[in-house]
Coordinates of C-alpha atoms and ligand atoms in Angstrom, one line a residue:
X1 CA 27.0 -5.8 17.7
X2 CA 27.5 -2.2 16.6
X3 CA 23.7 -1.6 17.6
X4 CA 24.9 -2.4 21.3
X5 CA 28.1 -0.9 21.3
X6 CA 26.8 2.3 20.9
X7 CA 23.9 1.7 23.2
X8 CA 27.0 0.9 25.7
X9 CA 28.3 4.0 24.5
X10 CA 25.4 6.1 25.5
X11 CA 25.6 4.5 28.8
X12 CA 29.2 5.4 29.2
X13 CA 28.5 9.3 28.1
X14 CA 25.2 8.9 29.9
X15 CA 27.1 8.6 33.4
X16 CA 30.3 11.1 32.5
X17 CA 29.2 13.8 33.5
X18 CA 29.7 15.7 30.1
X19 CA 27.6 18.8 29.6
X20 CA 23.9 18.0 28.3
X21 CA 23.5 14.6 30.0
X22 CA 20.3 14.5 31.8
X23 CA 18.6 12.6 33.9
X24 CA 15.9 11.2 31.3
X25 CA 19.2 10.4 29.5
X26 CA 20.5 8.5 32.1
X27 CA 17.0 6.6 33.3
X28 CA 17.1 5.5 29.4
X29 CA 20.9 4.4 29.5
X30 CA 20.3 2.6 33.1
X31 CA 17.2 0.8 31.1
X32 CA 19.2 -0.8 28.9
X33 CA 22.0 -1.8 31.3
X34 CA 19.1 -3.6 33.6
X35 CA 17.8 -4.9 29.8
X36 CA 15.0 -5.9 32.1
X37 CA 13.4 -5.8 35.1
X38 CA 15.2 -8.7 36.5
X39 CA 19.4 -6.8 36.1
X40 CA 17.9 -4.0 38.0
X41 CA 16.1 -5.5 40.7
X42 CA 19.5 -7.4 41.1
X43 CA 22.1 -4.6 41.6
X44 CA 20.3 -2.0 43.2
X45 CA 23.4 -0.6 44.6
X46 CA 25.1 -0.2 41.0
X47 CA 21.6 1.4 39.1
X48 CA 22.1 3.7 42.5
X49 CA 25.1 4.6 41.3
X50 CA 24.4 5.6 38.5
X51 CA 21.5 7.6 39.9
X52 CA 23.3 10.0 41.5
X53 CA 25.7 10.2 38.6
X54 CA 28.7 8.3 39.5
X55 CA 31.2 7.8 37.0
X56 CA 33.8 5.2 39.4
X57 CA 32.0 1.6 38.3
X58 CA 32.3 2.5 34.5
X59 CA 35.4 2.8 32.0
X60 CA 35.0 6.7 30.5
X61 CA 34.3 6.6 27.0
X62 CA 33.5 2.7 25.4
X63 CA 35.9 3.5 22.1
X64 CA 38.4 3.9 24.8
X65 CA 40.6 0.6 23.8
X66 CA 40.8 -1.3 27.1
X67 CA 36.9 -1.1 27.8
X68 CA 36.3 -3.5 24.4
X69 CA 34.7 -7.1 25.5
X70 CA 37.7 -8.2 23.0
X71 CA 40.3 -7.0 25.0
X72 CA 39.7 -8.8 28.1
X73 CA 40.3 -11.9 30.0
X74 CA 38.5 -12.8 33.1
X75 CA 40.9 -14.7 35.2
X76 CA 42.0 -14.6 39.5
X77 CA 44.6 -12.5 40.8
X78 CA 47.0 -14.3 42.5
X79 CA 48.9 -11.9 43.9
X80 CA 47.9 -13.1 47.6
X81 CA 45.5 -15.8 48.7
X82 CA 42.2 -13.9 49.0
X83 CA 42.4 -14.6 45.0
X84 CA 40.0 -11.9 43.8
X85 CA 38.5 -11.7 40.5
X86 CA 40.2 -9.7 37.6
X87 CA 39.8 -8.8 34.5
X88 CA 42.9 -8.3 32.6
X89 CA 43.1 -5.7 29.4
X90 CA 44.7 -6.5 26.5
X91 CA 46.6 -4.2 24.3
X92 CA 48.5 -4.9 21.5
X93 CA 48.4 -9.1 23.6
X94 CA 49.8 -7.5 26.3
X95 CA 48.1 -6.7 29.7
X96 CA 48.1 -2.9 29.7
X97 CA 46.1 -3.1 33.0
X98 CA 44.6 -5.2 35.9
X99 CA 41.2 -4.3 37.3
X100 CA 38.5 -6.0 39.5
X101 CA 36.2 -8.7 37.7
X102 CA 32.6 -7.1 38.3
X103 CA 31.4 -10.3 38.2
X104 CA 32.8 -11.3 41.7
X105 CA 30.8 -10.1 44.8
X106 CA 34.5 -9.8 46.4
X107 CA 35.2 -6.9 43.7
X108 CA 32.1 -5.7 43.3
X109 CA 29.1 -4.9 45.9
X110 CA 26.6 -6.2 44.7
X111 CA 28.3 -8.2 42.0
X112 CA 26.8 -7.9 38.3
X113 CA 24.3 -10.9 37.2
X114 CA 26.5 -13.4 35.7
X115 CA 24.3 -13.4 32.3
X116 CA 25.1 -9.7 32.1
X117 CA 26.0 -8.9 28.3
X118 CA 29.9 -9.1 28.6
X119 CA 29.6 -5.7 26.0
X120 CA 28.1 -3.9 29.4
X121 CA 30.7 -5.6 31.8
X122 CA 33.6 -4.5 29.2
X123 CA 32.8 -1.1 30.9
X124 CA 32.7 -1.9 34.8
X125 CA 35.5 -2.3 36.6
X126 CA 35.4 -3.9 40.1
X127 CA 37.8 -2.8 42.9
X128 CA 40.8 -4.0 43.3
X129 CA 43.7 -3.4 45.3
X130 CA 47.3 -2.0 44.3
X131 CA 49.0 -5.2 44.4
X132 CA 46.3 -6.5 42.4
X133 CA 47.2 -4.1 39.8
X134 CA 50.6 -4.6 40.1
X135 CA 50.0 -8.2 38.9
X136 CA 51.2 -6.7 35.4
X137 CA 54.4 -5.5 36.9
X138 CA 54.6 -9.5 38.0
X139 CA 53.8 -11.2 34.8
X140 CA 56.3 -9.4 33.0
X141 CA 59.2 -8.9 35.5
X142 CA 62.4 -9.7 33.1
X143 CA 63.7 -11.8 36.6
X144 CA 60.1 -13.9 36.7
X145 CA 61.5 -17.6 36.0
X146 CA 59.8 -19.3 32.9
X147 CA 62.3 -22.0 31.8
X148 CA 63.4 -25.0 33.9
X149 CA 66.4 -24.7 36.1
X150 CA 68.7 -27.4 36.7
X151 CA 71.5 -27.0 39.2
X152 CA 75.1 -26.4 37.5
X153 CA 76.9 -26.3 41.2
X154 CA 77.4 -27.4 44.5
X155 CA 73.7 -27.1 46.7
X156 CA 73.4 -23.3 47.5
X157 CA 76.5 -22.0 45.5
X158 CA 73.7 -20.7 43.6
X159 CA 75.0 -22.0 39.7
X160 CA 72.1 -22.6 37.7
X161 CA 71.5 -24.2 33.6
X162 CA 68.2 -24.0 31.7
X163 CA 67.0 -26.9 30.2
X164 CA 64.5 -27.6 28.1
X165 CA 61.2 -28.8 29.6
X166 CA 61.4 -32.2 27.6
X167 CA 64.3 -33.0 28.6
X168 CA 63.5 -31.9 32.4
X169 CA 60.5 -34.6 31.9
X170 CA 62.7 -37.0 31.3
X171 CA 65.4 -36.9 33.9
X172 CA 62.8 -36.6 36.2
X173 CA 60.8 -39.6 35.3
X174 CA 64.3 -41.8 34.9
X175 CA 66.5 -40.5 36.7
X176 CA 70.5 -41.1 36.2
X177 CA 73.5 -39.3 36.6
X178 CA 71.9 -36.7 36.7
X179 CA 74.7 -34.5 38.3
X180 CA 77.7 -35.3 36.2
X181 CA 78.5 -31.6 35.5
X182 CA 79.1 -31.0 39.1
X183 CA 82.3 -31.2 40.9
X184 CA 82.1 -34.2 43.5
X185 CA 78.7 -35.7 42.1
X186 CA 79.6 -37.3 39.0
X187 CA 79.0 -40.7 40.5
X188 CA 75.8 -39.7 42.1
X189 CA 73.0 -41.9 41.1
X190 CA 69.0 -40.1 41.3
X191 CA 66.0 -42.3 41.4
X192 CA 63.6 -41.1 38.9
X193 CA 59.9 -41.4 39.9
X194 CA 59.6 -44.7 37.6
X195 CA 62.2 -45.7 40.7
X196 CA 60.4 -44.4 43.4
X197 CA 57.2 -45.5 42.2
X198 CA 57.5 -48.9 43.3
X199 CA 54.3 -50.3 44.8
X200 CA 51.5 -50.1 41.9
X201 CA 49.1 -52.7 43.4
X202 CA 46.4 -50.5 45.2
X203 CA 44.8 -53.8 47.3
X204 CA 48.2 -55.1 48.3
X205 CA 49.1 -51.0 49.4
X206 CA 45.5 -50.9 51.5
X207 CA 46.4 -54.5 53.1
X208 CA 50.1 -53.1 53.7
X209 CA 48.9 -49.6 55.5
X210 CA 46.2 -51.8 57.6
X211 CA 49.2 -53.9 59.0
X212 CA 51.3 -50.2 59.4
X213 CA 48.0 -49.4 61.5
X214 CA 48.1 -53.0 63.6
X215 CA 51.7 -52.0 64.8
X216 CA 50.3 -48.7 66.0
X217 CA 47.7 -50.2 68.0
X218 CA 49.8 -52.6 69.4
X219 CA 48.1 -55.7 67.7
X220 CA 51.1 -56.5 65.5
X221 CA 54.8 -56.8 65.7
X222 CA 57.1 -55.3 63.0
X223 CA 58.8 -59.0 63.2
X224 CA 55.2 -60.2 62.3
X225 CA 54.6 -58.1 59.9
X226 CA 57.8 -58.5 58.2
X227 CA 57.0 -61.9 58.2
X228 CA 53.8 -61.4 56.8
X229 CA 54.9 -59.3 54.2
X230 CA 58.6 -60.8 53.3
X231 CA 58.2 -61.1 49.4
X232 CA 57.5 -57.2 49.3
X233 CA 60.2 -56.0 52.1
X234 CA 61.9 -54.3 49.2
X235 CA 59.0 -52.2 48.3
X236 CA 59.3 -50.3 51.4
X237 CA 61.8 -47.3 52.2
X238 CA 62.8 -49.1 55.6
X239 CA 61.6 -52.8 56.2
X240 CA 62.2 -52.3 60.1
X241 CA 59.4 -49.0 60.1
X242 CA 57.3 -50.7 58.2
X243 CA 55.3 -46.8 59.3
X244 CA 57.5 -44.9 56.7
X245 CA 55.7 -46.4 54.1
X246 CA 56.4 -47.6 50.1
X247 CA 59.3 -46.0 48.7
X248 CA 56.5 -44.1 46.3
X249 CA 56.4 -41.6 49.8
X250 CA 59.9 -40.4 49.1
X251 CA 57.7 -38.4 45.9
X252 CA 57.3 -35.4 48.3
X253 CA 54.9 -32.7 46.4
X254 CA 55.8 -29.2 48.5
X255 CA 53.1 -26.6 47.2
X256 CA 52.4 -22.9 48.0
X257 CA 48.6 -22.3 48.4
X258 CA 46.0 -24.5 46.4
X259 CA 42.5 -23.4 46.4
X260 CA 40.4 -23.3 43.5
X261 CA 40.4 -27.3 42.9
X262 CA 44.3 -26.9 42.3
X263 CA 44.5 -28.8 45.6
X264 CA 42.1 -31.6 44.2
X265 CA 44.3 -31.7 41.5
X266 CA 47.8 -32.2 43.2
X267 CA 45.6 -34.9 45.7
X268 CA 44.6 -37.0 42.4
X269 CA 48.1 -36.8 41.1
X270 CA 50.2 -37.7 44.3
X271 CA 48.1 -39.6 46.2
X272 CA 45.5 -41.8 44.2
X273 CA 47.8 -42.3 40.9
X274 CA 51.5 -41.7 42.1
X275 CA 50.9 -43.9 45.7
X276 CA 52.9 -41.2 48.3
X277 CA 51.1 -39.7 51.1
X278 CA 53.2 -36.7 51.0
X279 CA 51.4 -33.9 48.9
X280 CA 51.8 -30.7 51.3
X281 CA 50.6 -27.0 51.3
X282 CA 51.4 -24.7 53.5
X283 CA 49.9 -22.0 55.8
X284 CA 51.6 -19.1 57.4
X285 CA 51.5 -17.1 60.6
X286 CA 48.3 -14.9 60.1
X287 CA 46.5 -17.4 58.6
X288 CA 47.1 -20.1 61.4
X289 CA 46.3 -17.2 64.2
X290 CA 43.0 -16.5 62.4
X291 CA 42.1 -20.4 62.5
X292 CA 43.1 -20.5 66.1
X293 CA 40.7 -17.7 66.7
X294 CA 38.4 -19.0 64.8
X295 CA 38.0 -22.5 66.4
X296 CA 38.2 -20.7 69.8
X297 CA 35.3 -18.7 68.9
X298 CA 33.4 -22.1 67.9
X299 CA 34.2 -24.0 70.7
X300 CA 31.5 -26.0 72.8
X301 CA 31.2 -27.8 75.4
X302 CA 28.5 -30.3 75.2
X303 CA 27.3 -33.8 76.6
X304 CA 29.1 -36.6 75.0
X305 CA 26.0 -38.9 75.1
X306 CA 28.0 -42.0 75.0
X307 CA 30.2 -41.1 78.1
X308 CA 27.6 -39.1 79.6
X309 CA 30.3 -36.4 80.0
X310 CA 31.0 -32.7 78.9
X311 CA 33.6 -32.1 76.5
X312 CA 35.2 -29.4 74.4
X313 CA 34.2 -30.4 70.7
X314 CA 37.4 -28.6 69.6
X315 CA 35.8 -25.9 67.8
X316 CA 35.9 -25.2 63.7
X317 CA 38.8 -24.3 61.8
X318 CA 37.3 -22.0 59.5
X319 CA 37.9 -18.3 58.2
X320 CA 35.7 -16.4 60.7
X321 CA 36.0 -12.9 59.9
X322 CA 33.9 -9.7 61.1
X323 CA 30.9 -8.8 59.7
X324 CA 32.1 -5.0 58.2
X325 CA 28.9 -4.5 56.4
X326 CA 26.8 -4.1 59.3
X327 CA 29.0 -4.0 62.7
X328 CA 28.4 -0.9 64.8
X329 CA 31.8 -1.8 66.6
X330 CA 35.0 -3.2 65.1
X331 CA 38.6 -3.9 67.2
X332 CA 41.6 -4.9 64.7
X333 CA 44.2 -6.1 66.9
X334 CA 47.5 -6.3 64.4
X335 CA 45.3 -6.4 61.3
X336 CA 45.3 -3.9 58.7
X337 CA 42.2 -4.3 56.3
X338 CA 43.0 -1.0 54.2
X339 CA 46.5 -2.6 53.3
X340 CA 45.8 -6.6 53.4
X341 CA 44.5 -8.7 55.5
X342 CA 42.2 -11.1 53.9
X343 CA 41.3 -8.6 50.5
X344 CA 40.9 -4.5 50.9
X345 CA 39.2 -5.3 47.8
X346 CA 36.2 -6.7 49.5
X347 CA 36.2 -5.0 53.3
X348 CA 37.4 -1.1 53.0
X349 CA 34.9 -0.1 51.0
X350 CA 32.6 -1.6 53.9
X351 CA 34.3 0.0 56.2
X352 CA 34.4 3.6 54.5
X353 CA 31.1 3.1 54.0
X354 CA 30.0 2.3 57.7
X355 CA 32.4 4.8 58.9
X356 CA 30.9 8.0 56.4
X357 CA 27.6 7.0 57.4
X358 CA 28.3 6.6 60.8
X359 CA 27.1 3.1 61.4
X360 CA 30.5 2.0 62.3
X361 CA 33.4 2.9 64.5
X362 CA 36.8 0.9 64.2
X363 CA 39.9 1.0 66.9
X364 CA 43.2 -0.8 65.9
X365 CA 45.6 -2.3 67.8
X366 CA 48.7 -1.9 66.5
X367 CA 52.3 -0.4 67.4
X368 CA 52.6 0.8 63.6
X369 CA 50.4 3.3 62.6
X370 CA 49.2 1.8 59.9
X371 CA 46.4 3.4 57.1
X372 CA 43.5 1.4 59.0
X373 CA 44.7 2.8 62.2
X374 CA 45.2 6.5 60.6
X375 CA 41.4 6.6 60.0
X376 CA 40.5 4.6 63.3
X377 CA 38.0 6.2 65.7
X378 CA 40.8 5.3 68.2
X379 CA 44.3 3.4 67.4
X380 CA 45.9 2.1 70.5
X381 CA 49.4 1.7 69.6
X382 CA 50.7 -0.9 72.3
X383 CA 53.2 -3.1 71.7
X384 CA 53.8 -7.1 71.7
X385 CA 54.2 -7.6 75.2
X386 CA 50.9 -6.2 76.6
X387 CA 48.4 -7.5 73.6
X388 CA 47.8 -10.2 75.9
X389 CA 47.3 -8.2 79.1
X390 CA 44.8 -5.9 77.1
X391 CA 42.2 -8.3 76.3
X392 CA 42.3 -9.8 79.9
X393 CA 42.0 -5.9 81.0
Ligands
SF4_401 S1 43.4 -8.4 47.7 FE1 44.7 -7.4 46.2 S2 46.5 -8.8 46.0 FE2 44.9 -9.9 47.0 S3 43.8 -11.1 45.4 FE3 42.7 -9.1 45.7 S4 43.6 -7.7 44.3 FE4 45.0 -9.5 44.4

């Protein structure tokens, strides 16, 4: 262990840029990083790097406390949905600082092999983007919520109890009086999901949600199937829309963003072992203009062999984005990659990069000069009312 430490600790002197480091020095060092043939023939880019002597991709000294394999966790920032990969440094078990996992191609071009010793990773940091690195300001904020509240007042007079997590369990599973503490609810009755869960027989549910699917095409009555199904009326939220389902779809699961098999998660919870349709995420604004785009920009309009006629398929939804590595030509219209947008992390060093060499020009579109549009080629500062007119132009 100590026999590689230091060998990581000629690598780190090797590419400081201290006096008496030469290039034999650093051919040696980059030797051992590749460990063989196979490292270096897979991240060109970084050996380059350290070629020509740059110091960014490595921690400066390896005693320094942060840069020991020890001291870090490999984890995914979450501080907005492009979810790049960190590694957090541990000091004294706190995180004394965020930086990019070098690990992920998305914080690191090219990305390290992923049997890379983690005692040479310990000194590479990827990018990553302010926010990112605020991620310790996050975890620690004194105002970050980390007990269960329980509302101690009327709906939005803001009054709030912790309670322990047990006992949140509980009244959540069995429900009660829930609310006695609370002016005006003391009567109030609340279901708990033992209540809500109330059809458990997955055959009889599947025969139920056929019949739902009858009345839609018109090949059932409600009257029929109230008939049909008269032992079990009380099973459903309404017996006369039958559509709305088993009471178990008044469980409504409201989630922010779930990627990473969180979503797969919530789904087997919900849907195949609670019995409610209703596990929802949500998308926003950008992200709903980007798919729009994107299934624009997919769009076809074929033969539909069995009606011998031409039809729009519709198009993908799907995260199209422009290709910054090699595009000669780039137009943001409202986007900002240097500032979000889908992960600096991954695109402004692409960008830079195309834009030093002078592979790549960029215009933005934007009424707010923003730090993409300050180093634009042009920035066209128009505002809301004529972005539609321009592109027609
Ligand atoms: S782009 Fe920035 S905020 Fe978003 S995941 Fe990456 S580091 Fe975190």
């Amino acid at each position: 262990m100590n026999a590689k430490k230091n060998e990581v600790g000629k690598l780190a002197s090797a590419t400081s840029g201290r006096p008496g480091f030469s290039r034999r020095d650093l051919l040696k060092s980059a030797a051992f990083l590749g460990g063989s043939a196979a490292l270096a023939g897979q991240v060109p880019g970084f050996l380059a790097g350290l070629a020509e002597g740059r110091t960014d991709y490595l921690a400066p000294e390896v005693d320094y406390p942060l840069a020991k394999p020890e001291q870090i966790l490999y984890s995914v920032c979450q501080q907005c949905n492009t979810q790049c990969g960190i590694k957090a440094k541990i000091q004294n078990g706190i995180v004394a600082k965020i930086d990019g996992n070098p690990f992920s191609p998305w914080n690191l071009t090219p990305h390290l092999p992923y049997k890379t010793s983690p005692f040479i990773t310990a000194a590479v940091d990827g990018l990553l983007c302010p926010k990112g690195q605020a991620g310790v300001q996050a975890a620690y904020d004194p105002y970050r919520i980390v007990k269960v509240l329980k509302r101690a007042g009327k709906r939005g007079e803001g009054k709030w109890i912790t309670i322990p997590f047990d006992q949140a369990i509980d009244e959540i599973v069995k429900g009660g009086y829930l609310f006695k503490h609370v002016a005006g609810e003391e009567n109030r009755k609340v279901d708990g999901l033992k209540t809500i869960r109330a059809l458990e027989d997955a055959k009889l549910t599947r025969e139920m949600a056929d019949d739902v699917a009858k009345i839609w095409k018109k090949e059932m009555t409600v009257a029929e199937f109230k008939e049909k199904h008269k032992s079990r009326l009380h099973l459903l939220i309404d017996p006369n829309h039958p559509d709305l389902g088993p009471k178990n779809n008044q469980f409504v699961f409201m989630s922010g963003r779930m990627k990473g098999g969180r979503g797969d998660l919530v789904g087997r919870f919900v849907k195949d072992s609670f019995g409610s349709v209703n596990a929802h995420g949500h998308t926003t604004v950008c992200q709903g203009s980007l798919y729009f785009t994107g299934k624009a920009m997919s769009e076809q309009y074929l033969l539909d062999e069995k009606e011998l006629k031409y039809k729009w398929t519709g198009g993908k939804k799907f995260y199209w984005q422009a290709d910054t590595e090699k595009s000669e030509f780039i137009l943001f219209v409202g986007a900002s990659p240097f500032e979000g947008n889908y992960g600096p992390t991954n695109r402004a060093g692409r960008i830079t990069n195309g834009m030093i060499d002078g592979r790549l020009k960029i215009a933005v579109v934007d009424p707010r000069l923003s730090k993409t549009a300050a180093k634009a080629w042009k920035w066209v500062p128009i505002t809301g009312n004529l972005t539609g007119a321009m592109p027609l132009g």
